[in-house]
Amino acid sequence: MKKRDWVYPALTAAVLITDQLLKSAARTRILEGETVPLQLTKKRRYLEISHGDSHVDGNSSTDNGSRRPEHSGNVRESSSHALLLARNSRNRGAAMNLMQRHPGIVMMISAGYTLALTILFAVTLGHAGGDVLKAGLSLLLGGAYSNTYDRLRRRYVTDYVSFNFGPKFLRNIVYNIGDFAIAVGALLLVIGANKSNEVT
């Protein structure tokens, strides 16, 4: 294991912690099934969140420094302009809500998959080179740990962000950071494996 290989477990931990913090925020601040538009305004560079009938931005405050609504607006109307939507969705199945009626099977598959990835990751760290492969496994493992932890503890995975553009099927799917880490990690894994084959 090279000295700089500590970066890869750190990347795994960063994905796990970030995803769990965002999942916790979604569960505590957003009602299940609720949609909260997330907007980045053109004139001011900050994240603007529309919630309920009020519109709250990062520059609005009272004399004592507390946040206050600046605009009033309709959430449904605001959400039509937001590219991203914050949600609180419970997924008891696999990716894209597959196997929703068999959460026990999904949980066992998820645990086995995560264990296999952990072993592969440990073996890979023991070899020189393969930085792309290691980065891919790090991201995959971070997402797998987070989602598997949800399944073991809660019997469902918390998803909290969806796209408000593109095809309808894409807009209907709710994701989490772990899902994106798994997708990017899988891509890097393929690229890393191809590079290793070219070298050999």
PDB file of N, CA and C in Angstrom, residues 86-178:
ATOM      1  N   ALA A  86     -35.655  18.994  -4.132  1.00  0.00           N
ATOM      2  CA  ALA A  86     -35.346  18.247  -2.913  1.00  0.00           C
ATOM      3  C   ALA A  86     -36.594  17.494  -2.477  1.00  0.00           C
ATOM      4  N   ARG A  87     -36.416  16.240  -2.104  1.00  0.00           N
ATOM      5  CA  ARG A  87     -37.557  15.406  -1.724  1.00  0.00           C
ATOM      6  C   ARG A  87     -37.193  14.521  -0.531  1.00  0.00           C
ATOM      7  N   ASN A  88     -38.191  13.844  -0.021  1.00  0.00           N
ATOM      8  CA  ASN A  88     -37.992  12.836   1.023  1.00  0.00           C
ATOM      9  C   ASN A  88     -38.742  11.592   0.584  1.00  0.00           C
ATOM     10  N   SER A  89     -38.005  10.669  -0.029  1.00  0.00           N
ATOM     11  CA  SER A  89     -38.618   9.476  -0.612  1.00  0.00           C
ATOM     12  C   SER A  89     -38.015   8.216   0.002  1.00  0.00           C
ATOM     13  N   ARG A  90     -38.853   7.238   0.302  1.00  0.00           N
ATOM     14  CA  ARG A  90     -38.392   5.972   0.860  1.00  0.00           C
ATOM     15  C   ARG A  90     -38.383   4.897  -0.227  1.00  0.00           C
ATOM     16  N   ASN A  91     -37.217   4.364  -0.501  1.00  0.00           N
ATOM     17  CA  ASN A  91     -37.078   3.311  -1.502  1.00  0.00           C
ATOM     18  C   ASN A  91     -36.789   1.990  -0.800  1.00  0.00           C
ATOM     19  N   ARG A  92     -37.771   1.107  -0.793  1.00  0.00           N
ATOM     20  CA  ARG A  92     -37.604  -0.189  -0.137  1.00  0.00           C
ATOM     21  C   ARG A  92     -37.063  -1.252  -1.089  1.00  0.00           C
ATOM     22  N   GLY A  93     -36.862  -0.865  -2.350  1.00  0.00           N
ATOM     23  CA  GLY A  93     -36.342  -1.804  -3.328  1.00  0.00           C
ATOM     24  C   GLY A  93     -34.904  -1.493  -3.694  1.00  0.00           C
ATOM     25  N   ALA A  94     -34.533  -1.883  -4.892  1.00  0.00           N
ATOM     26  CA  ALA A  94     -33.186  -1.622  -5.391  1.00  0.00           C
ATOM     27  C   ALA A  94     -33.196  -0.320  -6.188  1.00  0.00           C
ATOM     28  N   ALA A  95     -32.197  -0.140  -7.046  1.00  0.00           N
ATOM     29  CA  ALA A  95     -32.118   1.065  -7.863  1.00  0.00           C
ATOM     30  C   ALA A  95     -33.371   1.225  -8.713  1.00  0.00           C
ATOM     31  N   MET A  96     -33.832   2.486  -8.841  1.00  0.00           N
ATOM     32  CA  MET A  96     -35.028   2.821  -9.612  1.00  0.00           C
ATOM     33  C   MET A  96     -36.264   2.075  -9.101  1.00  0.00           C
ATOM     34  N   ASN A  97     -36.282   1.817  -7.781  1.00  0.00           N
ATOM     35  CA  ASN A  97     -37.439   1.206  -7.107  1.00  0.00           C
ATOM     36  C   ASN A  97     -37.747  -0.220  -7.560  1.00  0.00           C
ATOM     37  N   LEU A  98     -36.769  -0.919  -8.107  1.00  0.00           N
ATOM     38  CA  LEU A  98     -36.986  -2.309  -8.499  1.00  0.00           C
ATOM     39  C   LEU A  98     -37.113  -3.190  -7.255  1.00  0.00           C
ATOM     40  N   MET A  99     -37.894  -4.251  -7.358  1.00  0.00           N
ATOM     41  CA  MET A  99     -38.078  -5.239  -6.289  1.00  0.00           C
ATOM     42  C   MET A  99     -38.596  -4.614  -4.989  1.00  0.00           C
ATOM     43  N   GLN A 100     -39.523  -3.671  -5.110  1.00  0.00           N
ATOM     44  CA  GLN A 100     -40.082  -3.009  -3.928  1.00  0.00           C
ATOM     45  C   GLN A 100     -40.782  -3.992  -2.994  1.00  0.00           C
ATOM     46  N   ARG A 101     -41.323  -5.061  -3.548  1.00  0.00           N
ATOM     47  CA  ARG A 101     -42.071  -6.017  -2.729  1.00  0.00           C
ATOM     48  C   ARG A 101     -41.182  -7.057  -2.053  1.00  0.00           C
ATOM     49  N   HIS A 102     -39.884  -6.975  -2.313  1.00  0.00           N
ATOM     50  CA  HIS A 102     -38.960  -7.962  -1.737  1.00  0.00           C
ATOM     51  C   HIS A 102     -37.789  -7.262  -1.045  1.00  0.00           C
ATOM     52  N   PRO A 103     -38.066  -6.432  -0.038  1.00  0.00           N
ATOM     53  CA  PRO A 103     -36.983  -5.693   0.624  1.00  0.00           C
ATOM     54  C   PRO A 103     -35.967  -6.595   1.309  1.00  0.00           C
ATOM     55  N   GLY A 104     -36.410  -7.753   1.805  1.00  0.00           N
ATOM     56  CA  GLY A 104     -35.488  -8.673   2.463  1.00  0.00           C
ATOM     57  C   GLY A 104     -34.439  -9.208   1.510  1.00  0.00           C
ATOM     58  N   ILE A 105     -34.881  -9.574   0.309  1.00  0.00           N
ATOM     59  CA  ILE A 105     -33.950 -10.079  -0.710  1.00  0.00           C
ATOM     60  C   ILE A 105     -32.985  -8.979  -1.130  1.00  0.00           C
ATOM     61  N   VAL A 106     -33.526  -7.766  -1.327  1.00  0.00           N
ATOM     62  CA  VAL A 106     -32.695  -6.627  -1.718  1.00  0.00           C
ATOM     63  C   VAL A 106     -31.643  -6.349  -0.645  1.00  0.00           C
ATOM     64  N   MET A 107     -32.046  -6.434   0.625  1.00  0.00           N
ATOM     65  CA  MET A 107     -31.121  -6.188   1.729  1.00  0.00           C
ATOM     66  C   MET A 107     -29.979  -7.206   1.734  1.00  0.00           C
ATOM     67  N   MET A 108     -30.290  -8.487   1.510  1.00  0.00           N
ATOM     68  CA  MET A 108     -29.255  -9.521   1.491  1.00  0.00           C
ATOM     69  C   MET A 108     -28.311  -9.341   0.306  1.00  0.00           C
ATOM     70  N   ILE A 109     -28.877  -9.025  -0.861  1.00  0.00           N
ATOM     71  CA  ILE A 109     -28.041  -8.781  -2.045  1.00  0.00           C
ATOM     72  C   ILE A 109     -27.129  -7.586  -1.805  1.00  0.00           C
ATOM     73  N   SER A 110     -27.694  -6.523  -1.225  1.00  0.00           N
ATOM     74  CA  SER A 110     -26.931  -5.308  -0.953  1.00  0.00           C
ATOM     75  C   SER A 110     -25.792  -5.573   0.023  1.00  0.00           C
ATOM     76  N   ALA A 111     -26.070  -6.342   1.074  1.00  0.00           N
ATOM     77  CA  ALA A 111     -25.036  -6.658   2.066  1.00  0.00           C
ATOM     78  C   ALA A 111     -23.930  -7.516   1.450  1.00  0.00           C
ATOM     79  N   GLY A 112     -24.309  -8.505   0.635  1.00  0.00           N
ATOM     80  CA  GLY A 112     -23.321  -9.357  -0.021  1.00  0.00           C
ATOM     81  C   GLY A 112     -22.467  -8.589  -1.010  1.00  0.00           C
ATOM     82  N   TYR A 113     -23.115  -7.705  -1.770  1.00  0.00           N
ATOM     83  CA  TYR A 113     -22.424  -6.866  -2.751  1.00  0.00           C
ATOM     84  C   TYR A 113     -21.423  -5.946  -2.051  1.00  0.00           C
ATOM     85  N   THR A 114     -21.839  -5.365  -0.938  1.00  0.00           N
ATOM     86  CA  THR A 114     -20.969  -4.453  -0.192  1.00  0.00           C
ATOM     87  C   THR A 114     -19.779  -5.190   0.405  1.00  0.00           C
ATOM     88  N   LEU A 115     -20.004  -6.391   0.917  1.00  0.00           N
ATOM     89  CA  LEU A 115     -18.915  -7.196   1.475  1.00  0.00           C
ATOM     90  C   LEU A 115     -17.901  -7.563   0.396  1.00  0.00           C
ATOM     91  N   ALA A 116     -18.396  -7.965  -0.775  1.00  0.00           N
ATOM     92  CA  ALA A 116     -17.504  -8.321  -1.888  1.00  0.00           C
ATOM     93  C   ALA A 116     -16.675  -7.116  -2.331  1.00  0.00           C
ATOM     94  N   LEU A 117     -17.315  -5.943  -2.386  1.00  0.00           N
ATOM     95  CA  LEU A 117     -16.600  -4.721  -2.763  1.00  0.00           C
ATOM     96  C   LEU A 117     -15.521  -4.373  -1.743  1.00  0.00           C
ATOM     97  N   THR A 118     -15.838  -4.575  -0.467  1.00  0.00           N
ATOM     98  CA  THR A 118     -14.875  -4.272   0.597  1.00  0.00           C
ATOM     99  C   THR A 118     -13.629  -5.144   0.465  1.00  0.00           C
ATOM    100  N   ILE A 119     -13.820  -6.423   0.202  1.00  0.00           N
ATOM    101  CA  ILE A 119     -12.690  -7.348   0.030  1.00  0.00           C
ATOM    102  C   ILE A 119     -11.864  -6.964  -1.193  1.00  0.00           C
ATOM    103  N   LEU A 120     -12.551  -6.681  -2.304  1.00  0.00           N
ATOM    104  CA  LEU A 120     -11.856  -6.282  -3.533  1.00  0.00           C
ATOM    105  C   LEU A 120     -11.078  -4.990  -3.325  1.00  0.00           C
ATOM    106  N   PHE A 121     -11.673  -4.055  -2.594  1.00  0.00           N
ATOM    107  CA  PHE A 121     -11.032  -2.774  -2.314  1.00  0.00           C
ATOM    108  C   PHE A 121      -9.757  -2.979  -1.497  1.00  0.00           C
ATOM    109  N   ALA A 122      -9.835  -3.826  -0.473  1.00  0.00           N
ATOM    110  CA  ALA A 122      -8.673  -4.095   0.380  1.00  0.00           C
ATOM    111  C   ALA A 122      -7.548  -4.750  -0.420  1.00  0.00           C
ATOM    112  N   VAL A 123      -7.900  -5.679  -1.303  1.00  0.00           N
ATOM    113  CA  VAL A 123      -6.899  -6.353  -2.136  1.00  0.00           C
ATOM    114  C   VAL A 123      -6.258  -5.366  -3.109  1.00  0.00           C
ATOM    115  N   THR A 124      -7.078  -4.505  -3.706  1.00  0.00           N
ATOM    116  CA  THR A 124      -6.581  -3.532  -4.687  1.00  0.00           C
ATOM    117  C   THR A 124      -5.629  -2.533  -4.052  1.00  0.00           C
ATOM    118  N   LEU A 125      -5.932  -2.103  -2.817  1.00  0.00           N
ATOM    119  CA  LEU A 125      -5.058  -1.144  -2.140  1.00  0.00           C
ATOM    120  C   LEU A 125      -3.672  -1.721  -1.881  1.00  0.00           C
ATOM    121  N   GLY A 126      -3.566  -3.032  -1.846  1.00  0.00           N
ATOM    122  CA  GLY A 126      -2.281  -3.672  -1.594  1.00  0.00           C
ATOM    123  C   GLY A 126      -1.372  -3.723  -2.803  1.00  0.00           C
ATOM    124  N   HIS A 127      -1.858  -3.278  -3.955  1.00  0.00           N
ATOM    125  CA  HIS A 127      -1.065  -3.318  -5.183  1.00  0.00           C
ATOM    126  C   HIS A 127      -0.719  -1.902  -5.645  1.00  0.00           C
ATOM    127  N   ALA A 128       0.429  -1.769  -6.269  1.00  0.00           N
ATOM    128  CA  ALA A 128       0.850  -0.474  -6.801  1.00  0.00           C
ATOM    129  C   ALA A 128       0.066  -0.140  -8.064  1.00  0.00           C
ATOM    130  N   GLY A 129      -0.060   1.162  -8.340  1.00  0.00           N
ATOM    131  CA  GLY A 129      -0.754   1.615  -9.545  1.00  0.00           C
ATOM    132  C   GLY A 129      -2.260   1.459  -9.443  1.00  0.00           C
ATOM    133  N   GLY A 130      -2.911   1.565 -10.592  1.00  0.00           N
ATOM    134  CA  GLY A 130      -4.359   1.402 -10.639  1.00  0.00           C
ATOM    135  C   GLY A 130      -5.123   2.494  -9.923  1.00  0.00           C
ATOM    136  N   ASP A 131      -4.664   3.748 -10.063  1.00  0.00           N
ATOM    137  CA  ASP A 131      -5.303   4.856  -9.353  1.00  0.00           C
ATOM    138  C   ASP A 131      -6.755   5.062  -9.771  1.00  0.00           C
ATOM    139  N   VAL A 132      -7.036   4.933 -11.059  1.00  0.00           N
ATOM    140  CA  VAL A 132      -8.416   5.111 -11.540  1.00  0.00           C
ATOM    141  C   VAL A 132      -9.306   4.009 -10.981  1.00  0.00           C
ATOM    142  N   LEU A 133      -8.779   2.796 -10.973  1.00  0.00           N
ATOM    143  CA  LEU A 133      -9.517   1.647 -10.436  1.00  0.00           C
ATOM    144  C   LEU A 133      -9.806   1.841  -8.947  1.00  0.00           C
ATOM    145  N   LYS A 134      -8.816   2.306  -8.209  1.00  0.00           N
ATOM    146  CA  LYS A 134      -8.983   2.528  -6.773  1.00  0.00           C
ATOM    147  C   LYS A 134      -9.990   3.644  -6.493  1.00  0.00           C
ATOM    148  N   ALA A 135      -9.934   4.704  -7.297  1.00  0.00           N
ATOM    149  CA  ALA A 135     -10.891   5.802  -7.123  1.00  0.00           C
ATOM    150  C   ALA A 135     -12.314   5.325  -7.393  1.00  0.00           C
ATOM    151  N   GLY A 136     -12.467   4.506  -8.435  1.00  0.00           N
ATOM    152  CA  GLY A 136     -13.785   3.964  -8.759  1.00  0.00           C
ATOM    153  C   GLY A 136     -14.333   3.093  -7.644  1.00  0.00           C
ATOM    154  N   LEU A 137     -13.476   2.224  -7.096  1.00  0.00           N
ATOM    155  CA  LEU A 137     -13.894   1.362  -5.986  1.00  0.00           C
ATOM    156  C   LEU A 137     -14.224   2.184  -4.741  1.00  0.00           C
ATOM    157  N   SER A 138     -13.473   3.265  -4.524  1.00  0.00           N
ATOM    158  CA  SER A 138     -13.732   4.134  -3.372  1.00  0.00           C
ATOM    159  C   SER A 138     -15.124   4.736  -3.440  1.00  0.00           C
ATOM    160  N   LEU A 139     -15.484   5.254  -4.614  1.00  0.00           N
ATOM    161  CA  LEU A 139     -16.808   5.857  -4.792  1.00  0.00           C
ATOM    162  C   LEU A 139     -17.906   4.804  -4.694  1.00  0.00           C
ATOM    163  N   LEU A 140     -17.690   3.674  -5.354  1.00  0.00           N
ATOM    164  CA  LEU A 140     -18.661   2.577  -5.292  1.00  0.00           C
ATOM    165  C   LEU A 140     -18.914   2.142  -3.851  1.00  0.00           C
ATOM    166  N   LEU A 141     -17.835   2.008  -3.101  1.00  0.00           N
ATOM    167  CA  LEU A 141     -17.950   1.524  -1.732  1.00  0.00           C
ATOM    168  C   LEU A 141     -18.632   2.552  -0.831  1.00  0.00           C
ATOM    169  N   GLY A 142     -18.331   3.838  -1.042  1.00  0.00           N
ATOM    170  CA  GLY A 142     -18.980   4.877  -0.246  1.00  0.00           C
ATOM    171  C   GLY A 142     -20.488   4.869  -0.429  1.00  0.00           C
ATOM    172  N   GLY A 143     -20.931   4.774  -1.691  1.00  0.00           N
ATOM    173  CA  GLY A 143     -22.364   4.706  -1.969  1.00  0.00           C
ATOM    174  C   GLY A 143     -22.990   3.430  -1.456  1.00  0.00           C
ATOM    175  N   ALA A 144     -22.269   2.315  -1.613  1.00  0.00           N
ATOM    176  CA  ALA A 144     -22.786   1.021  -1.154  1.00  0.00           C
ATOM    177  C   ALA A 144     -22.915   0.983   0.364  1.00  0.00           C
ATOM    178  N   TYR A 145     -21.909   1.499   1.075  1.00  0.00           N
ATOM    179  CA  TYR A 145     -21.981   1.544   2.539  1.00  0.00           C
ATOM    180  C   TYR A 145     -23.196   2.345   3.004  1.00  0.00           C
ATOM    181  N   SER A 146     -23.391   3.511   2.400  1.00  0.00           N
ATOM    182  CA  SER A 146     -24.482   4.390   2.831  1.00  0.00           C
ATOM    183  C   SER A 146     -25.850   3.759   2.598  1.00  0.00           C
ATOM    184  N   ASN A 147     -26.067   3.229   1.403  1.00  0.00           N
ATOM    185  CA  ASN A 147     -27.373   2.637   1.089  1.00  0.00           C
ATOM    186  C   ASN A 147     -27.611   1.326   1.844  1.00  0.00           C
ATOM    187  N   THR A 148     -26.550   0.531   2.009  1.00  0.00           N
ATOM    188  CA  THR A 148     -26.699  -0.719   2.761  1.00  0.00           C
ATOM    189  C   THR A 148     -26.975  -0.433   4.238  1.00  0.00           C
ATOM    190  N   TYR A 149     -26.335   0.589   4.774  1.00  0.00           N
ATOM    191  CA  TYR A 149     -26.594   0.996   6.161  1.00  0.00           C
ATOM    192  C   TYR A 149     -28.069   1.363   6.332  1.00  0.00           C
ATOM    193  N   ASP A 150     -28.607   2.114   5.387  1.00  0.00           N
ATOM    194  CA  ASP A 150     -30.033   2.470   5.430  1.00  0.00           C
ATOM    195  C   ASP A 150     -30.910   1.222   5.441  1.00  0.00           C
ATOM    196  N   ARG A 151     -30.590   0.288   4.563  1.00  0.00           N
ATOM    197  CA  ARG A 151     -31.427  -0.919   4.444  1.00  0.00           C
ATOM    198  C   ARG A 151     -31.375  -1.762   5.721  1.00  0.00           C
ATOM    199  N   LEU A 152     -30.192  -1.878   6.308  1.00  0.00           N
ATOM    200  CA  LEU A 152     -30.052  -2.680   7.520  1.00  0.00           C
ATOM    201  C   LEU A 152     -30.710  -2.009   8.721  1.00  0.00           C
ATOM    202  N   ARG A 153     -30.631  -0.680   8.794  1.00  0.00           N
ATOM    203  CA  ARG A 153     -31.163   0.028   9.956  1.00  0.00           C
ATOM    204  C   ARG A 153     -32.638   0.396   9.811  1.00  0.00           C
ATOM    205  N   ARG A 154     -33.032   0.841   8.607  1.00  0.00           N
ATOM    206  CA  ARG A 154     -34.381   1.374   8.430  1.00  0.00           C
ATOM    207  C   ARG A 154     -35.274   0.521   7.540  1.00  0.00           C
ATOM    208  N   ARG A 155     -34.690  -0.441   6.855  1.00  0.00           N
ATOM    209  CA  ARG A 155     -35.414  -1.290   5.904  1.00  0.00           C
ATOM    210  C   ARG A 155     -35.831  -0.516   4.646  1.00  0.00           C
ATOM    211  N   TYR A 156     -35.260   0.658   4.457  1.00  0.00           N
ATOM    212  CA  TYR A 156     -35.482   1.424   3.225  1.00  0.00           C
ATOM    213  C   TYR A 156     -34.316   2.392   3.049  1.00  0.00           C
ATOM    214  N   VAL A 157     -34.146   2.889   1.822  1.00  0.00           N
ATOM    215  CA  VAL A 157     -33.108   3.874   1.520  1.00  0.00           C
ATOM    216  C   VAL A 157     -33.771   5.232   1.332  1.00  0.00           C
ATOM    217  N   THR A 158     -33.228   6.249   1.968  1.00  0.00           N
ATOM    218  CA  THR A 158     -33.749   7.604   1.805  1.00  0.00           C
ATOM    219  C   THR A 158     -33.162   8.232   0.547  1.00  0.00           C
ATOM    220  N   ASP A 159     -34.018   8.639  -0.374  1.00  0.00           N
ATOM    221  CA  ASP A 159     -33.612   9.376  -1.574  1.00  0.00           C
ATOM    222  C   ASP A 159     -34.121  10.806  -1.433  1.00  0.00           C
ATOM    223  N   TYR A 160     -33.364  11.782  -1.958  1.00  0.00           N
ATOM    224  CA  TYR A 160     -33.718  13.166  -1.631  1.00  0.00           C
ATOM    225  C   TYR A 160     -33.531  14.191  -2.749  1.00  0.00           C
ATOM    226  N   VAL A 161     -33.141  13.791  -3.917  1.00  0.00           N
ATOM    227  CA  VAL A 161     -32.988  14.782  -4.991  1.00  0.00           C
ATOM    228  C   VAL A 161     -33.448  14.192  -6.318  1.00  0.00           C
ATOM    229  N   SER A 162     -34.119  15.013  -7.116  1.00  0.00           N
ATOM    230  CA  SER A 162     -34.553  14.573  -8.448  1.00  0.00           C
ATOM    231  C   SER A 162     -34.359  15.710  -9.439  1.00  0.00           C
ATOM    232  N   PHE A 163     -34.317  15.360 -10.717  1.00  0.00           N
ATOM    233  CA  PHE A 163     -34.153  16.346 -11.779  1.00  0.00           C
ATOM    234  C   PHE A 163     -35.517  16.855 -12.227  1.00  0.00           C
ATOM    235  N   ASN A 164     -35.570  18.136 -12.551  1.00  0.00           N
ATOM    236  CA  ASN A 164     -36.814  18.733 -13.027  1.00  0.00           C
ATOM    237  C   ASN A 164     -36.691  19.094 -14.506  1.00  0.00           C
ATOM    238  N   PHE A 165     -35.952  18.284 -15.240  1.00  0.00           N
ATOM    239  CA  PHE A 165     -35.785  18.494 -16.678  1.00  0.00           C
ATOM    240  C   PHE A 165     -35.531  17.145 -17.332  1.00  0.00           C
ATOM    241  N   GLY A 166     -35.616  17.115 -18.644  1.00  0.00           N
ATOM    242  CA  GLY A 166     -35.377  15.871 -19.365  1.00  0.00           C
ATOM    243  C   GLY A 166     -36.620  15.017 -19.486  1.00  0.00           C
ATOM    244  N   PRO A 167     -36.458  13.762 -19.917  1.00  0.00           N
ATOM    245  CA  PRO A 167     -37.597  12.853 -20.107  1.00  0.00           C
ATOM    246  C   PRO A 167     -38.363  12.630 -18.804  1.00  0.00           C
ATOM    247  N   LYS A 168     -39.632  12.292 -18.936  1.00  0.00           N
ATOM    248  CA  LYS A 168     -40.490  12.114 -17.763  1.00  0.00           C
ATOM    249  C   LYS A 168     -39.977  11.016 -16.841  1.00  0.00           C
ATOM    250  N   PHE A 169     -39.494   9.904 -17.418  1.00  0.00           N
ATOM    251  CA  PHE A 169     -39.021   8.800 -16.579  1.00  0.00           C
ATOM    252  C   PHE A 169     -37.832   9.234 -15.727  1.00  0.00           C
ATOM    253  N   LEU A 170     -36.992  10.147 -16.264  1.00  0.00           N
ATOM    254  CA  LEU A 170     -35.841  10.651 -15.520  1.00  0.00           C
ATOM    255  C   LEU A 170     -36.297  11.539 -14.367  1.00  0.00           C
ATOM    256  N   ARG A 171     -37.318  12.363 -14.622  1.00  0.00           N
ATOM    257  CA  ARG A 171     -37.823  13.274 -13.596  1.00  0.00           C
ATOM    258  C   ARG A 171     -38.560  12.540 -12.483  1.00  0.00           C
ATOM    259  N   ASN A 172     -39.028  11.336 -12.771  1.00  0.00           N
ATOM    260  CA  ASN A 172     -39.773  10.573 -11.767  1.00  0.00           C
ATOM    261  C   ASN A 172     -38.875   9.814 -10.792  1.00  0.00           C
ATOM    262  N   ILE A 173     -37.592   9.720 -11.105  1.00  0.00           N
ATOM    263  CA  ILE A 173     -36.660   8.984 -10.249  1.00  0.00           C
ATOM    264  C   ILE A 173     -36.072   9.924  -9.195  1.00  0.00           C
ATOM    265  N   VAL A 174     -36.015   9.464  -7.952  1.00  0.00           N
ATOM    266  CA  VAL A 174     -35.411  10.238  -6.864  1.00  0.00           C
ATOM    267  C   VAL A 174     -34.085   9.569  -6.490  1.00  0.00           C
ATOM    268  N   TYR A 175     -33.041  10.369  -6.360  1.00  0.00           N
ATOM    269  CA  TYR A 175     -31.695   9.845  -6.140  1.00  0.00           C
ATOM    270  C   TYR A 175     -31.140  10.292  -4.788  1.00  0.00           C
ATOM    271  N   ASN A 176     -29.952   9.803  -4.476  1.00  0.00           N
ATOM    272  CA  ASN A 176     -29.152  10.345  -3.381  1.00  0.00           C
ATOM    273  C   ASN A 176     -27.690  10.392  -3.822  1.00  0.00           C
ATOM    274  N   ILE A 177     -26.848  11.029  -3.020  1.00  0.00           N
ATOM    275  CA  ILE A 177     -25.434  11.165  -3.375  1.00  0.00           C
ATOM    276  C   ILE A 177     -24.768   9.798  -3.538  1.00  0.00           C
ATOM    277  N   GLY A 178     -25.193   8.844  -2.726  1.00  0.00           N
ATOM    278  CA  GLY A 178     -24.651   7.493  -2.846  1.00  0.00           C
ATOM    279  C   GLY A 178     -24.896   6.888  -4.217  1.00  0.00           C
TER     280      GLY A 178
END
